[in-house]
Short mmCIF file of C-alpha atoms in Angstrom, two decimals:
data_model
loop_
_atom_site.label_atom_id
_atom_site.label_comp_id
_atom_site.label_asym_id
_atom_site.label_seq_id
_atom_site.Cartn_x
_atom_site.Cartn_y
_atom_site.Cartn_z
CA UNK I 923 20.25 93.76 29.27
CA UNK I 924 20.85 93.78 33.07
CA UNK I 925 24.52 94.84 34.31
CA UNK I 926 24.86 91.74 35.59
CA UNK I 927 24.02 89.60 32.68
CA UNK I 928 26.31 92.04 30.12
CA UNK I 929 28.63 90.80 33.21
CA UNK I 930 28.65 87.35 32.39
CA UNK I 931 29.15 88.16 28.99
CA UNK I 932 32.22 90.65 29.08
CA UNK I 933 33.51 87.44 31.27
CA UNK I 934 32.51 84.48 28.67
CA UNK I 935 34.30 86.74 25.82
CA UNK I 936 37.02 89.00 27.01
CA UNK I 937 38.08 87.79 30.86
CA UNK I 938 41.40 86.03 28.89
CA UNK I 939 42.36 89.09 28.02
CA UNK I 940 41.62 91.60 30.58
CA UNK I 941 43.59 88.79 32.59
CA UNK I 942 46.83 88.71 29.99
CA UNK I 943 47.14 92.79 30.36
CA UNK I 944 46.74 92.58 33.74
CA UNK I 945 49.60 90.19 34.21
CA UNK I 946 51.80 92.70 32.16
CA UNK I 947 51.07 95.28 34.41
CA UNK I 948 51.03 93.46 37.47
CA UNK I 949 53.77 91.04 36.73
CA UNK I 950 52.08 87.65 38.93
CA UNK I 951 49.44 85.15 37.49
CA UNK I 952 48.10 85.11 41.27
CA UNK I 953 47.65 88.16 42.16
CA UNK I 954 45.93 89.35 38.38
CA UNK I 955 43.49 86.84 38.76
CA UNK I 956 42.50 88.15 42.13
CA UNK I 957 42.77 91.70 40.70
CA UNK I 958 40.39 91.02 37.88
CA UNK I 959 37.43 88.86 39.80
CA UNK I 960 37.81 91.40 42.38
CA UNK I 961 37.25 94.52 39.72
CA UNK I 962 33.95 92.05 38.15
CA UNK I 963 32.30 91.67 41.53
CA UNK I 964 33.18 96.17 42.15
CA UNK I 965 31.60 96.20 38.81
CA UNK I 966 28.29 94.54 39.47
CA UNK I 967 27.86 96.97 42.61
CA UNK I 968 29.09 100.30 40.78
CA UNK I 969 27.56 99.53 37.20
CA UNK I 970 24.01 99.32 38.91
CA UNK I 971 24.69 102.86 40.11
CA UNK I 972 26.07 104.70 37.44
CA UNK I 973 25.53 102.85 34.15
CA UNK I 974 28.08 100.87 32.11
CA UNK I 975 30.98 103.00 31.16
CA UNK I 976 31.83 103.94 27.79
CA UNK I 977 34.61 101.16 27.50
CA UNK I 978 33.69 98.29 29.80
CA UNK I 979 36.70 96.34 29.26
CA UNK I 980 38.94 99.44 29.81
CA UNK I 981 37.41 99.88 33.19
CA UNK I 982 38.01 96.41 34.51
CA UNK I 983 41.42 96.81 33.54
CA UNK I 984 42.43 100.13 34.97
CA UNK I 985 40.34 99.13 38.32
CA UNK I 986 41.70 95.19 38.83
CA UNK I 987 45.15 97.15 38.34
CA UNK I 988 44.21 99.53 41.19
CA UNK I 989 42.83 97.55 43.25
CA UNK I 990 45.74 94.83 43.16
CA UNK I 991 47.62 98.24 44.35
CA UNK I 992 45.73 98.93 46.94
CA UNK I 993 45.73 95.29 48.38
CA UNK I 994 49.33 95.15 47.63
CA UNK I 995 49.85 98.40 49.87
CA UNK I 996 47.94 96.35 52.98
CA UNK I 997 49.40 92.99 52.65
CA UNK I 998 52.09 92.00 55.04
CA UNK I 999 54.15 90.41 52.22
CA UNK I 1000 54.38 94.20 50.33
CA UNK I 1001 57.76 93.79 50.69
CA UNK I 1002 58.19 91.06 48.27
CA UNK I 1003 56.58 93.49 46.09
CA UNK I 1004 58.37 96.37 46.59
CA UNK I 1005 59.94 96.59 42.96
CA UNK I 1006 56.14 96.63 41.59
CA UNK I 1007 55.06 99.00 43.52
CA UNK I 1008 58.09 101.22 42.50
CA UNK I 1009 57.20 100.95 39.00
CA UNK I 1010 53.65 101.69 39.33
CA UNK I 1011 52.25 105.23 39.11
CA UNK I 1012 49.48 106.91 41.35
CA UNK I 1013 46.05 106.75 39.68
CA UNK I 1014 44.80 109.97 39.79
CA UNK I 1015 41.05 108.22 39.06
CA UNK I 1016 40.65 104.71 40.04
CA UNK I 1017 38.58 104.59 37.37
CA UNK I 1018 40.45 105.88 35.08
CA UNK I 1019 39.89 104.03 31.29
CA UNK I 1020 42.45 102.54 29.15
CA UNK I 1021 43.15 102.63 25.46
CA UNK I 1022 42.29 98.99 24.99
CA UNK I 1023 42.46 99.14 21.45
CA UNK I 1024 45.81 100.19 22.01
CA UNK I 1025 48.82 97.41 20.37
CA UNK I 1026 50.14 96.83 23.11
CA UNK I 1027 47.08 95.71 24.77
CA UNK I 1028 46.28 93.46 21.49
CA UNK I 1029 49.73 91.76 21.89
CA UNK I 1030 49.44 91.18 25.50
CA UNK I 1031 47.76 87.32 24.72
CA UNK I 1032 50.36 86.40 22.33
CA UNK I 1033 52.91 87.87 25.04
CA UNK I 1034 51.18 85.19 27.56
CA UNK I 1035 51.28 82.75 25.10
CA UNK I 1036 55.14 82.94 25.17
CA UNK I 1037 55.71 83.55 28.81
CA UNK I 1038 53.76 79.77 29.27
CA UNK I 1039 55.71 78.18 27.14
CA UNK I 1040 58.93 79.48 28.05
CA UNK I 1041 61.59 76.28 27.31
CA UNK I 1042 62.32 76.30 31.19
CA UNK I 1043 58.85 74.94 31.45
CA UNK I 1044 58.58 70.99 30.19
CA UNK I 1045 56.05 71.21 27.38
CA UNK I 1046 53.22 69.26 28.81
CA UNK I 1047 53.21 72.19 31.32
CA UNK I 1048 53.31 74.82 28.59
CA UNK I 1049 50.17 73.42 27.21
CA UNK I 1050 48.49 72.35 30.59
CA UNK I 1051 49.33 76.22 31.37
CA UNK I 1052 48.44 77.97 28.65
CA UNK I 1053 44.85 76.27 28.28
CA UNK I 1054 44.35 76.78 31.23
CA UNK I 1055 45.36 80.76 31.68
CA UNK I 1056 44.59 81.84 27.68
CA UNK I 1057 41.16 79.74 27.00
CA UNK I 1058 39.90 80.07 30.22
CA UNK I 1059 39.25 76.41 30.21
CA UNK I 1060 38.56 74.27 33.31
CA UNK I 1061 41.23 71.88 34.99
CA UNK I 1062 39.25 68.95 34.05
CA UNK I 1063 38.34 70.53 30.31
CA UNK I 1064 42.53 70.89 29.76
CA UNK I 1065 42.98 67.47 31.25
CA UNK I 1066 40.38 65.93 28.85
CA UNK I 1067 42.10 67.78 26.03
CA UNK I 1068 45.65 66.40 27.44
CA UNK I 1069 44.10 63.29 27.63
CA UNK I 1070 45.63 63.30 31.42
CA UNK I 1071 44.35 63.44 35.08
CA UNK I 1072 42.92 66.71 36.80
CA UNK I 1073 45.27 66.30 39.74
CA UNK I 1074 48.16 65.77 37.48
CA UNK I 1075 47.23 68.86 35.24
CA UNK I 1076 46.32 71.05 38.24
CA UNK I 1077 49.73 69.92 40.04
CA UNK I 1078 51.63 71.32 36.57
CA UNK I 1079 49.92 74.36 36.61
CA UNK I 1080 50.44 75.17 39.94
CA UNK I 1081 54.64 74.34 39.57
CA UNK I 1082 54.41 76.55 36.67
CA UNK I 1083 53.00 79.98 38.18
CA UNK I 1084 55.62 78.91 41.08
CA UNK I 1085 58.36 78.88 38.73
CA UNK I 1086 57.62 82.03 36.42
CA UNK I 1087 57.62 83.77 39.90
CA UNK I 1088 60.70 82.43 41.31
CA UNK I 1089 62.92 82.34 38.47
CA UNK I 1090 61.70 86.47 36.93
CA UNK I 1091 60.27 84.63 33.67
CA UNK I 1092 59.97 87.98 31.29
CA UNK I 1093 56.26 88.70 30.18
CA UNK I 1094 57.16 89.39 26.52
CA UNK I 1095 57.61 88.04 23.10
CA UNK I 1096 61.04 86.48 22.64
CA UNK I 1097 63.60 88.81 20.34
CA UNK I 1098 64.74 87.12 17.15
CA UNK I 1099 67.62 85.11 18.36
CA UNK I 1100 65.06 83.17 21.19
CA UNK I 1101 62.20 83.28 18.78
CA UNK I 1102 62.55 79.68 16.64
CA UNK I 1103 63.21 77.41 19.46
CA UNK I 1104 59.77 78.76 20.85
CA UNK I 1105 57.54 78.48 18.01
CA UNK I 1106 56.60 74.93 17.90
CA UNK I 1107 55.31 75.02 21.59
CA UNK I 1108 52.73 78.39 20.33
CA UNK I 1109 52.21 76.62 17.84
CA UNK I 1110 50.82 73.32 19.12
CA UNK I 1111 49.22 75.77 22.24
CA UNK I 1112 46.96 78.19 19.57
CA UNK I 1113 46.09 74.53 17.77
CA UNK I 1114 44.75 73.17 21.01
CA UNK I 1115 42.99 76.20 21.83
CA UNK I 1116 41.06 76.43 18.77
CA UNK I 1117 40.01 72.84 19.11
CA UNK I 1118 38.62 73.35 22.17
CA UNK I 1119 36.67 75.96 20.34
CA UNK I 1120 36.06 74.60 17.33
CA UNK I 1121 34.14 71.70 19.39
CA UNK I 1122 33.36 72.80 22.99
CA UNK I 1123 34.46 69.96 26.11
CA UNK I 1124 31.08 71.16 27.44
CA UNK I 1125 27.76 73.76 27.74
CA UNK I 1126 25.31 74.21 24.97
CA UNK I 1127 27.17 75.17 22.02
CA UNK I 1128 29.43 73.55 19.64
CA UNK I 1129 31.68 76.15 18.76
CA UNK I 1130 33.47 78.79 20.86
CA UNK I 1131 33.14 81.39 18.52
CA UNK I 1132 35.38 84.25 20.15
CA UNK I 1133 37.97 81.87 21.29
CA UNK I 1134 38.24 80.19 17.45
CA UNK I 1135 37.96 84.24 16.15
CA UNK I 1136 40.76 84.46 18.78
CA UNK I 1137 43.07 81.92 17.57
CA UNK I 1138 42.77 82.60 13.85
CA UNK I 1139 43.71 86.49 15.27
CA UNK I 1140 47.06 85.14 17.43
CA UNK I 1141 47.95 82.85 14.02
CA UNK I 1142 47.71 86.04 12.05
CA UNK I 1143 49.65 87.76 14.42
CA UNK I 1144 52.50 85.65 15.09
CA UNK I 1145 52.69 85.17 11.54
CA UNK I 1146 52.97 88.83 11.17
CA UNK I 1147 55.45 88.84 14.02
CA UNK I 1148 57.45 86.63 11.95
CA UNK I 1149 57.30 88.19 8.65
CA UNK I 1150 58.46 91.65 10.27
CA UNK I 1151 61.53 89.80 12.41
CA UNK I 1152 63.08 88.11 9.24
CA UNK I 1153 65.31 90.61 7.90
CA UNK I 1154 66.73 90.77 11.85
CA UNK I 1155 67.33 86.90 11.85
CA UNK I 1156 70.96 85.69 10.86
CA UNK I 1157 71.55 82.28 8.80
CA UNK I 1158 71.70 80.31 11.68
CA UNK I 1159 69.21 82.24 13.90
CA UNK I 1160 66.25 82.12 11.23
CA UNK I 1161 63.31 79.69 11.63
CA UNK I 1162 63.90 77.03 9.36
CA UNK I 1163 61.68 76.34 6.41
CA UNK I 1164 59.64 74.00 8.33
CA UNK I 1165 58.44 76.52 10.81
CA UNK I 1166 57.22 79.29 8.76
CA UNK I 1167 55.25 76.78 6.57
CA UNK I 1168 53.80 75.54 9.84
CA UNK I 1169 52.78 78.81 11.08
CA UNK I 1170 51.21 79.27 7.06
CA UNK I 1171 49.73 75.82 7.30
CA UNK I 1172 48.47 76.38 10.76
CA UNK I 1173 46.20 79.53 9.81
CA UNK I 1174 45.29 77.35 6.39
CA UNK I 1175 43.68 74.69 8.75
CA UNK I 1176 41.68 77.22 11.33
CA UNK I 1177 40.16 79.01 8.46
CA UNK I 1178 39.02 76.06 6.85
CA UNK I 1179 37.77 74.43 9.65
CA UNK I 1180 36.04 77.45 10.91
CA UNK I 1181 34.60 78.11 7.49
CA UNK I 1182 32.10 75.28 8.53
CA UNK I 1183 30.98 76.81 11.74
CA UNK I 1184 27.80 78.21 10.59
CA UNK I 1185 26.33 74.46 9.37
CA UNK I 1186 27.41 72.45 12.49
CA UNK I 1187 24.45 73.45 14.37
CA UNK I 1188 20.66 74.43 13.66
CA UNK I 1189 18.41 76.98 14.80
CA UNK I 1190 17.24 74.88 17.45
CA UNK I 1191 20.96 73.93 18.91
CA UNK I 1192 20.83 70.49 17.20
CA UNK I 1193 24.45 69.15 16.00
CA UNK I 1194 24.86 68.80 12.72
CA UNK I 1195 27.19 65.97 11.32
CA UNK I 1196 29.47 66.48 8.21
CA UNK I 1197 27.60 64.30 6.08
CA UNK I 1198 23.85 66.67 6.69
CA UNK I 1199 25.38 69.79 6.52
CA UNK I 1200 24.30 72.15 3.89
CA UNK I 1201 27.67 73.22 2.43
CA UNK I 1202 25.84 76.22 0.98
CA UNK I 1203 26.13 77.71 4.71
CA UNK I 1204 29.96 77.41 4.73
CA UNK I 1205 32.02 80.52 4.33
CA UNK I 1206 33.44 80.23 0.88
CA UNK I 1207 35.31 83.13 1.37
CA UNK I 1208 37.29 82.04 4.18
CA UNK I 1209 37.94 78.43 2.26
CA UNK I 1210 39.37 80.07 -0.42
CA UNK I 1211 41.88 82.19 1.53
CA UNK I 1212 42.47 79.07 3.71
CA UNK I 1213 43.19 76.77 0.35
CA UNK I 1214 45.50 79.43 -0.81
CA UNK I 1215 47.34 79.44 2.42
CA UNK I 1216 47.53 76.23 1.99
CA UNK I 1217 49.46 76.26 -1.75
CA UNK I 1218 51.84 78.42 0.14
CA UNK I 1219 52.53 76.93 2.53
CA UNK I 1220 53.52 73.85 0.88
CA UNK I 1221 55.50 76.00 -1.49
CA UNK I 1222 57.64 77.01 1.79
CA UNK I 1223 58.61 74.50 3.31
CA UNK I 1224 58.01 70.71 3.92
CA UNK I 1225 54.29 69.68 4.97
CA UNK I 1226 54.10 69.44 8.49
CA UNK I 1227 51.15 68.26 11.00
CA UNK I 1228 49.24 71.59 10.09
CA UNK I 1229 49.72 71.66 6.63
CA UNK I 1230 48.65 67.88 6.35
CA UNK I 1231 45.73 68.67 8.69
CA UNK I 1232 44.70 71.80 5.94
CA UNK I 1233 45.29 69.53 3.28
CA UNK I 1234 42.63 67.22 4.90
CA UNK I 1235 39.97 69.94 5.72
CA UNK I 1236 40.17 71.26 1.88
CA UNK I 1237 39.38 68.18 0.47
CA UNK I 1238 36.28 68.17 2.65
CA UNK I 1239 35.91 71.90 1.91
CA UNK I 1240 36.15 71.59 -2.18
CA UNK I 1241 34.19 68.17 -2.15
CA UNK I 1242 30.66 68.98 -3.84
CA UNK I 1243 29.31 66.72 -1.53
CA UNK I 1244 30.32 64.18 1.83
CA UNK I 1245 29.63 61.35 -0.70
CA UNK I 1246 31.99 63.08 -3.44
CA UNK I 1247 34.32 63.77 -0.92
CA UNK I 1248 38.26 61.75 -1.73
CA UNK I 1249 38.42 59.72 0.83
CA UNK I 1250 40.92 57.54 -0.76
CA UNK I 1251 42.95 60.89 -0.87
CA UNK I 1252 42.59 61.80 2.56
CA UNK I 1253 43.38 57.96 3.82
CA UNK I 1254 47.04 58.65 2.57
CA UNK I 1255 47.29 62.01 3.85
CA UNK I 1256 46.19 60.39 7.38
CA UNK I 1257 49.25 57.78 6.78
CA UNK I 1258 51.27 60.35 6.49
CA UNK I 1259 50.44 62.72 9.43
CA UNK I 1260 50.56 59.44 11.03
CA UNK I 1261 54.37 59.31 10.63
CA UNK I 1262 54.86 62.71 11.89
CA UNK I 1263 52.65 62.47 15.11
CA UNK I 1264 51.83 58.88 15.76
CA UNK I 1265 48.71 59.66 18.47
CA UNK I 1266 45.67 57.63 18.71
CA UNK I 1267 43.68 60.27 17.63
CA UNK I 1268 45.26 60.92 14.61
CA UNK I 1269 44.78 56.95 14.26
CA UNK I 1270 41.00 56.85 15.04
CA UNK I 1271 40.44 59.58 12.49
CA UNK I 1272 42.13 57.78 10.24
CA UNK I 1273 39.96 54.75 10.70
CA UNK I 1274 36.64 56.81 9.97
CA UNK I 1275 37.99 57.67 6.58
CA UNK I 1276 39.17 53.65 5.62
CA UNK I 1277 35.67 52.89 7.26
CA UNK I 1278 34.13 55.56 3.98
CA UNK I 1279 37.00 53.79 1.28
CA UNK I 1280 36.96 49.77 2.56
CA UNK I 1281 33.75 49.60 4.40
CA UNK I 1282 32.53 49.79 8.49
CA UNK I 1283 34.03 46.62 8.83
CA UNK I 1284 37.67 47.45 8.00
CA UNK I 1285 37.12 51.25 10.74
CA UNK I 1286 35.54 48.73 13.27
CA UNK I 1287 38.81 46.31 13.19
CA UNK I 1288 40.88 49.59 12.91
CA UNK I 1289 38.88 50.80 16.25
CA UNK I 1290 39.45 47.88 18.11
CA UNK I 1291 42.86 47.39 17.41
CA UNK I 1292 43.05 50.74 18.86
CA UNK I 1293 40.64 49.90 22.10
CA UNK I 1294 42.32 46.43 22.80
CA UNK I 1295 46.20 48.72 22.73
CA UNK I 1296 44.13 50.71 26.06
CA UNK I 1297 44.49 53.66 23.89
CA UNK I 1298 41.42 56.49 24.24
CA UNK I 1299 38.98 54.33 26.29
CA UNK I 1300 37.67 57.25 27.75
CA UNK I 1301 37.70 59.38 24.57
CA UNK I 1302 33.63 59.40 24.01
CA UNK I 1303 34.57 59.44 19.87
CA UNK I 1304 36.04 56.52 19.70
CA UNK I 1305 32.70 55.24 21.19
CA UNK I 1306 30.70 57.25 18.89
CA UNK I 1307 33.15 55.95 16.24
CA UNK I 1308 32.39 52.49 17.02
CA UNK I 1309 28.91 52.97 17.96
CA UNK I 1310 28.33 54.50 14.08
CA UNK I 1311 30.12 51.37 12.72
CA UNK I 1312 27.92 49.10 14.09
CA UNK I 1313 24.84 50.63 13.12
CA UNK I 1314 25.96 50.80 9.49
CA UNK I 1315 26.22 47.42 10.14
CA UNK I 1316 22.69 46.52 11.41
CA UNK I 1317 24.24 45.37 14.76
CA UNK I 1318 21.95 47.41 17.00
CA UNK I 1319 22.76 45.69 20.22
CA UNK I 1320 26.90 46.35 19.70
CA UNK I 1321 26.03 50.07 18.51
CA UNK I 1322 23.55 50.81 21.59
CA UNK I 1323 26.48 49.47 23.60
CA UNK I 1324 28.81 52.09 21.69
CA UNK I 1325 26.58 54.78 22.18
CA UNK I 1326 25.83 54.35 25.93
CA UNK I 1327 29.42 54.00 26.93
CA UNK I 1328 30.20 57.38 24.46
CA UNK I 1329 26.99 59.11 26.27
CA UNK I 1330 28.56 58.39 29.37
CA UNK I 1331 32.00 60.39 28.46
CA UNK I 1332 30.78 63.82 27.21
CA UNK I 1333 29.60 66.90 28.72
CA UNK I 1334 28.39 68.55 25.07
CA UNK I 1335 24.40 69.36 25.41
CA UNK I 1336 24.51 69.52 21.48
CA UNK I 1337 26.59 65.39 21.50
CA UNK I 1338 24.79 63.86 24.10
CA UNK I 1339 21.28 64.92 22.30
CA UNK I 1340 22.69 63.75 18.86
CA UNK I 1341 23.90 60.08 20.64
CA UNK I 1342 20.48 60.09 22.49
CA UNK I 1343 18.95 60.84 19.01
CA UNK I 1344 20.95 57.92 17.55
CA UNK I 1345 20.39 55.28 20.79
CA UNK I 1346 16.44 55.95 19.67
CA UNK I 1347 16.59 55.41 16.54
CA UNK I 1348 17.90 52.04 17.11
CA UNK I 1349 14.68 50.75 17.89
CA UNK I 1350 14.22 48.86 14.71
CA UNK I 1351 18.01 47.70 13.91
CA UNK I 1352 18.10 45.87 17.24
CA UNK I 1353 15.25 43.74 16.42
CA UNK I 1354 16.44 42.28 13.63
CA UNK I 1355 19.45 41.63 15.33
#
């Protein structure tokens, strides 16, 4: 492999965090980011010469650290920057490698995680900020995700760096007494991140498999975090019920949805829908320690979002086949995820599993209702939702309509062949139309 295509890779699957430990050591968002594209582009020059080093990821570290050092030492505004360089010790090799294995190192996402959503930060922000800065994702991706405008999300994310600066925001995981009132934000941020990477916004792959490993790994972490802060937490300090069974119910749904990842996509990079997969390919291993996390996490507390969510993915998960699958069952569990989180997603999902129990008619009047409210025209599912309704149907004209107007929204290689796939084989429904 060339240096600078084990480059691109050490970027697609570790840049998040070199970029979180340098922001520990460096202390600004701004100046870590130049610090770590500057140590990438020293790397494809010194690499070439003398060979990857030993640790890879250590080096970029140690040398974006440096470097931000050096330019630090020749920038006219070193005085605002005076207390870093105080606390920042001479390298005696610029070079010089890290213990990234190290804990501290490990933790340094999930301290990110917490400095983004930091309550003096209005939540759309946190999540705008942490997408953005932890998953590595786009402006537009997060705004597509946010189901909000580029300019809107890059104008948050830009107030938010300002305001960690100004106002000293620590890099570091809340103590116990801070901890609760923080949770639900991580929470919601880790969920969005691993459904960005559990179904990619673009490229030619569905799933994101570091960034999904990666979320599972923060879930497990914060859990841990959790389970080792109890015994600190007073009555009134501890997380409530509710919030540990989230955190429980939260890892219970990324296992089980990730247990699928190896079906969704064949040899040849063609999607795979839920209904073709071979359920022989799913990881049985990780659906059973998903359904148990599950049991207990509606043994602690009462079902939240993520526990409903899991509940919904093990039905799928334990159904012998799509056509065995409860659908009736998973209806009312959308009903009542509904209540919690009333979003048109949550809605439009909920009309693909009445379309399986009452018929394509009843999700296509379900789908409109949701269309005609303004709510997700520019989602490309609800298209694809629509589009699939009609050509269980036989209305090939309405479905090609779908299906154009759903190509038109995504940037997925793997969707847009699989709607292309489905706009051909229309070829005989619309003639008897």
């Amino acid at each position: 492999m060339s240096v600078a295509s084990e480059l691109d890779t050490l970027y697609q699957n570790h840049s998040r965090r070199i970029l979180a430990t340098l922001i520990r050591l460096l202390g600004e968002f701004e100046l870590a980011e130049e610090a770590m594209h500057e140590a990438f582009a020293l790397a494809l020059q010194q690499w070439a010469q003398d060979g990857v080093p030993a640790n890879p990821t250590a080096w970029l570290i140690s040398t974006g650290r440096f470097r931000a050092i050096d330019q630090i030492r020749r920038n006219q505004t070193a005085r605002r920057y005076a207390p870093l360089l105080a606390d920042q010790e001479e390298p005696e090799d610029e070079a010089a490698e890290l213990d990234y294995d190290a804990p501290g190192i490990e933790d340094d996402r999930l301290r990110l995680i917490f400095t983004c959503c930091h309550p003096a930060l209005a939540t759309e922000t946190q999540l705008a900020m942490t997408l953005r800065e932890m998953c590595g994702l786009t402006t537009e991706q997060v705004a597509r995700g946010l189901l909000q405008q580029p300019s809107t999300v890059a104008q948050r994310i830009v107030r938010a760096k300002r305001k960690i600066r100004d106002a000293g925001i620590p890099y570091e995981v809340p103590d116990a007494e801070a901890l609760p009132a923080r949770l639900n934000a991580v929470l919601q941020v880790i969920y969005l991140m691993f459904n960005e990477a559990y179904s990619s916004s673009q490229g030619d792959v569905i799933v994101n498999v570091d960034l999904a490993a990666e979320a599972i790994r923060l879930t497990r972490l914060l859990q841990a975090l959790l389970q080792s802060m109890l015994q600190t937490f007073s009555q009134t300090e501890a997380p409530n019920p509710s919030q540990r069974a989230d955190i429980t119910g939260l890892l219970a749904l990324l296992l089980l949805q990730d247990s699928r990842r190896a079906a969704r996509q064949d040899d040849t990079g063609r999607l795979i829908t839920l209904e073709e997969q071979d359920r022989q390919r799913w990881n049985h291993a990780q659906i059973a320690e998903g359904v148990q996390c599950l049991n207990r996490a509606l043994t602690q507390g009462p079902a939240g979002i993520y526990t409903l969510q899991a509940a919904i993915a093990a039905l799928h998960a334990q159904a012998a086949s799509y056509q065995d699958t409860d659908w009736r069952q998973i209806v009312g569990l959308y009903d009542a995820l509904y209540r919690l989180s009333p979003s048109p997603v949550i809605a439009l999902n909920r009309a693909v599993a009445v379309a399986m129990v009452d018929g394509p008619e009843a999700g296509l009047q379900l789908v409109d209702e949701l269309a005609s409210a303004g709510r997700l025209q520019n989602y490309h599912l609800l298209h694809a939702a629509r589009a699939d309704f009609y050509r269980r149907m036989g209305n090939g004209a309405a479905a090609r309509d779908a299906y154009e107007k759903a190509l038109a929204l995504t940037e997925q290689a793997p969707e847009r062949a699989f709607l292309q796939a489905r706009l051909a084989a229309l070829t005989g429904i619309a003639k008897k139309v």
